[in-house]
CSV table of C-alpha atoms in Angstrom, one decimal:
chain,number,residue,atom,x,y,z
A,1,UNK,CA,109.7,112.0,69.2
A,2,UNK,CA,109.2,109.6,72.0
A,3,UNK,CA,111.5,111.5,74.3
A,4,UNK,CA,109.7,114.8,73.4
A,5,UNK,CA,106.4,113.1,74.1
A,6,UNK,CA,107.6,112.1,77.5
A,7,UNK,CA,108.6,115.7,78.3
A,8,UNK,CA,105.4,117.2,76.9
A,9,UNK,CA,103.3,114.7,78.8
A,10,UNK,CA,104.3,116.4,82.1
A,11,UNK,CA,102.4,119.5,80.9
A,12,UNK,CA,99.2,117.5,80.8
A,13,UNK,CA,98.8,118.3,77.1
A,14,UNK,CA,97.3,114.9,76.0
A,15,UNK,CA,96.5,116.1,72.5
A,16,UNK,CA,100.1,117.2,71.8
A,17,UNK,CA,101.5,114.1,73.5
A,18,UNK,CA,99.3,112.0,71.2
A,19,UNK,CA,100.6,113.8,68.1
A,20,UNK,CA,104.2,113.3,69.2
A,21,UNK,CA,103.5,109.6,69.9
A,22,UNK,CA,102.0,109.3,66.4
A,23,UNK,CA,105.2,110.7,65.0
A,24,UNK,CA,107.2,108.3,67.2
A,25,UNK,CA,105.0,105.4,66.0
A,26,UNK,CA,105.6,106.4,62.3
A,27,UNK,CA,109.3,106.8,62.8
A,28,UNK,CA,109.5,103.4,64.6
A,29,UNK,CA,107.6,101.6,61.8
A,30,UNK,CA,110.0,103.1,59.2
A,31,UNK,CA,113.2,102.7,61.2
A,32,UNK,CA,115.8,100.3,60.1
A,33,UNK,CA,117.4,99.3,63.4
A,34,UNK,CA,120.2,97.5,61.6
A,35,UNK,CA,121.5,100.7,60.0
A,36,UNK,CA,120.6,103.0,63.0
A,37,UNK,CA,123.3,104.4,65.3
A,38,UNK,CA,124.5,102.0,68.0
A,39,UNK,CA,123.0,104.0,70.8
A,40,UNK,CA,119.6,103.2,69.3
A,41,UNK,CA,120.1,99.4,69.5
A,42,UNK,CA,118.0,99.1,72.7
A,43,UNK,CA,115.0,100.9,71.2
A,44,UNK,CA,113.1,97.9,70.0
A,45,UNK,CA,109.3,97.3,69.9
A,46,UNK,CA,109.2,96.7,73.7
A,47,UNK,CA,111.1,99.9,74.6
A,48,UNK,CA,108.9,101.9,72.1
A,49,UNK,CA,105.7,100.6,73.7
A,50,UNK,CA,107.1,101.3,77.2
A,51,UNK,CA,108.2,104.9,76.3
A,52,UNK,CA,105.0,105.8,74.6
A,53,UNK,CA,102.7,104.1,77.1
A,54,UNK,CA,104.5,106.0,79.9
A,55,UNK,CA,104.1,109.3,78.1
A,56,UNK,CA,100.4,108.8,77.6
A,57,UNK,CA,100.0,107.7,81.3
A,58,UNK,CA,101.8,110.9,82.4
A,59,UNK,CA,99.8,113.1,80.1
A,60,UNK,CA,96.6,111.6,81.5
A,61,UNK,CA,97.4,111.6,85.2
A,62,UNK,CA,100.3,114.0,86.0
A,63,UNK,CA,99.3,116.1,89.0
A,64,UNK,CA,95.6,115.2,88.7
A,65,UNK,CA,93.1,113.8,91.1
A,66,UNK,CA,91.4,110.5,90.0
A,67,UNK,CA,88.2,112.4,89.0
A,68,UNK,CA,90.2,114.6,86.5
A,69,UNK,CA,92.2,111.8,84.8
A,70,UNK,CA,91.8,111.3,81.1
A,71,UNK,CA,90.4,107.7,81.0
A,72,UNK,CA,90.7,107.3,77.3
A,73,UNK,CA,94.5,108.2,77.4
A,74,UNK,CA,94.9,105.8,80.3
A,75,UNK,CA,93.3,103.0,78.3
A,76,UNK,CA,95.7,103.6,75.4
A,77,UNK,CA,98.6,103.8,77.8
A,78,UNK,CA,97.6,100.5,79.4
A,79,UNK,CA,97.6,98.7,76.0
A,80,UNK,CA,101.1,100.0,75.2
A,81,UNK,CA,102.5,99.2,78.7
A,82,UNK,CA,101.1,95.7,78.6
A,83,UNK,CA,102.9,95.2,75.3
A,84,UNK,CA,106.1,96.0,77.1
A,85,UNK,CA,105.7,93.5,79.9
A,86,UNK,CA,106.8,90.2,78.3
A,87,UNK,CA,109.5,88.3,80.1
A,88,UNK,CA,112.2,89.2,77.5
A,89,UNK,CA,111.9,92.9,78.4
A,90,UNK,CA,114.6,94.1,80.8
A,91,UNK,CA,113.7,93.9,84.5
A,92,UNK,CA,114.0,97.7,84.7
A,93,UNK,CA,111.4,98.1,81.8
A,94,UNK,CA,109.1,95.6,83.4
A,95,UNK,CA,109.3,97.3,86.8
A,96,UNK,CA,108.6,100.8,85.3
A,97,UNK,CA,105.7,99.5,83.2
A,98,UNK,CA,104.2,97.5,86.1
A,99,UNK,CA,104.4,100.6,88.4
A,100,UNK,CA,102.8,102.8,85.8
A,101,UNK,CA,100.1,100.2,85.1
A,102,UNK,CA,99.3,100.0,88.8
A,103,UNK,CA,99.1,103.8,89.1
A,104,UNK,CA,96.7,104.3,86.2
A,105,UNK,CA,94.7,101.3,87.4
A,106,UNK,CA,94.3,102.7,90.8
A,107,UNK,CA,93.4,106.1,89.4
A,108,UNK,CA,91.0,104.8,86.8
A,109,UNK,CA,89.0,101.7,88.0
A,110,UNK,CA,87.8,101.4,84.4
A,111,UNK,CA,91.2,100.3,83.3
A,112,UNK,CA,91.6,97.3,85.6
A,113,UNK,CA,90.3,95.9,88.8
A,114,UNK,CA,91.9,96.6,92.1
A,115,UNK,CA,93.4,93.1,92.6
A,116,UNK,CA,95.3,93.4,89.3
A,117,UNK,CA,96.6,96.8,90.2
A,118,UNK,CA,97.7,95.4,93.6
A,119,UNK,CA,99.5,92.5,91.8
A,120,UNK,CA,101.4,94.9,89.5
A,121,UNK,CA,102.2,97.2,92.4
A,122,UNK,CA,103.5,94.3,94.6
A,123,UNK,CA,105.6,92.9,91.8
A,124,UNK,CA,107.1,96.3,90.9
A,125,UNK,CA,107.8,97.1,94.6
A,126,UNK,CA,109.5,93.8,95.3
A,127,UNK,CA,111.4,93.8,92.0
A,128,UNK,CA,112.6,97.4,92.4
A,129,UNK,CA,114.6,96.3,95.4
A,130,UNK,CA,116.9,94.4,93.1
A,131,UNK,CA,117.9,97.4,91.0
A,132,UNK,CA,119.3,100.7,92.0
A,133,UNK,CA,117.2,103.4,90.3
A,134,UNK,CA,116.0,106.7,91.7
A,135,UNK,CA,113.5,106.7,88.9
A,136,UNK,CA,112.1,103.3,90.0
A,137,UNK,CA,111.8,104.6,93.5
A,138,UNK,CA,109.9,107.7,92.3
A,139,UNK,CA,107.5,105.5,90.2
A,140,UNK,CA,106.9,103.3,93.2
A,141,UNK,CA,106.2,106.3,95.3
A,142,UNK,CA,103.8,107.7,92.7
A,143,UNK,CA,102.0,104.3,92.6
A,144,UNK,CA,101.7,104.3,96.4
A,145,UNK,CA,100.2,107.8,96.4
A,146,UNK,CA,97.7,106.8,93.7
A,147,UNK,CA,96.7,103.7,95.8
A,148,UNK,CA,96.3,105.9,98.9
A,149,UNK,CA,94.2,108.5,97.1
A,150,UNK,CA,91.9,106.0,95.7
A,151,UNK,CA,91.6,104.1,99.0
A,152,UNK,CA,90.5,107.4,100.7
A,153,UNK,CA,87.9,108.1,98.0
């Protein structure tokens, strides 16, 4: 359900994305990771929070101007993404979450102040140099665009 939520999020259907995230939450709560297939080993609480937070953030902001962003969904996304930021999370997960947190913070000043968004953005940008990831590069670019848009406003 989490993967489906991420895909649906890009259609800006916040309601459907939330329903799928609810199903993902339910599944995650019931899942027995010890008896799950080996490919699911990485999908712990941190990864679940990161995936669902990113889905909500995309549903709320994808292709939108800051004035059109779903602030409530961004708030929910921020809570989930912050859950995924602990130091035991993989560097890649922390980079992605920091970049998305910066983006939604730039686009919705209600979520966080500009200095905090800048801190997440700077950390994500600096850390992304250490990994090779086209997705990280795209998230960094999205974050930069959000910062530029809100600076111009």
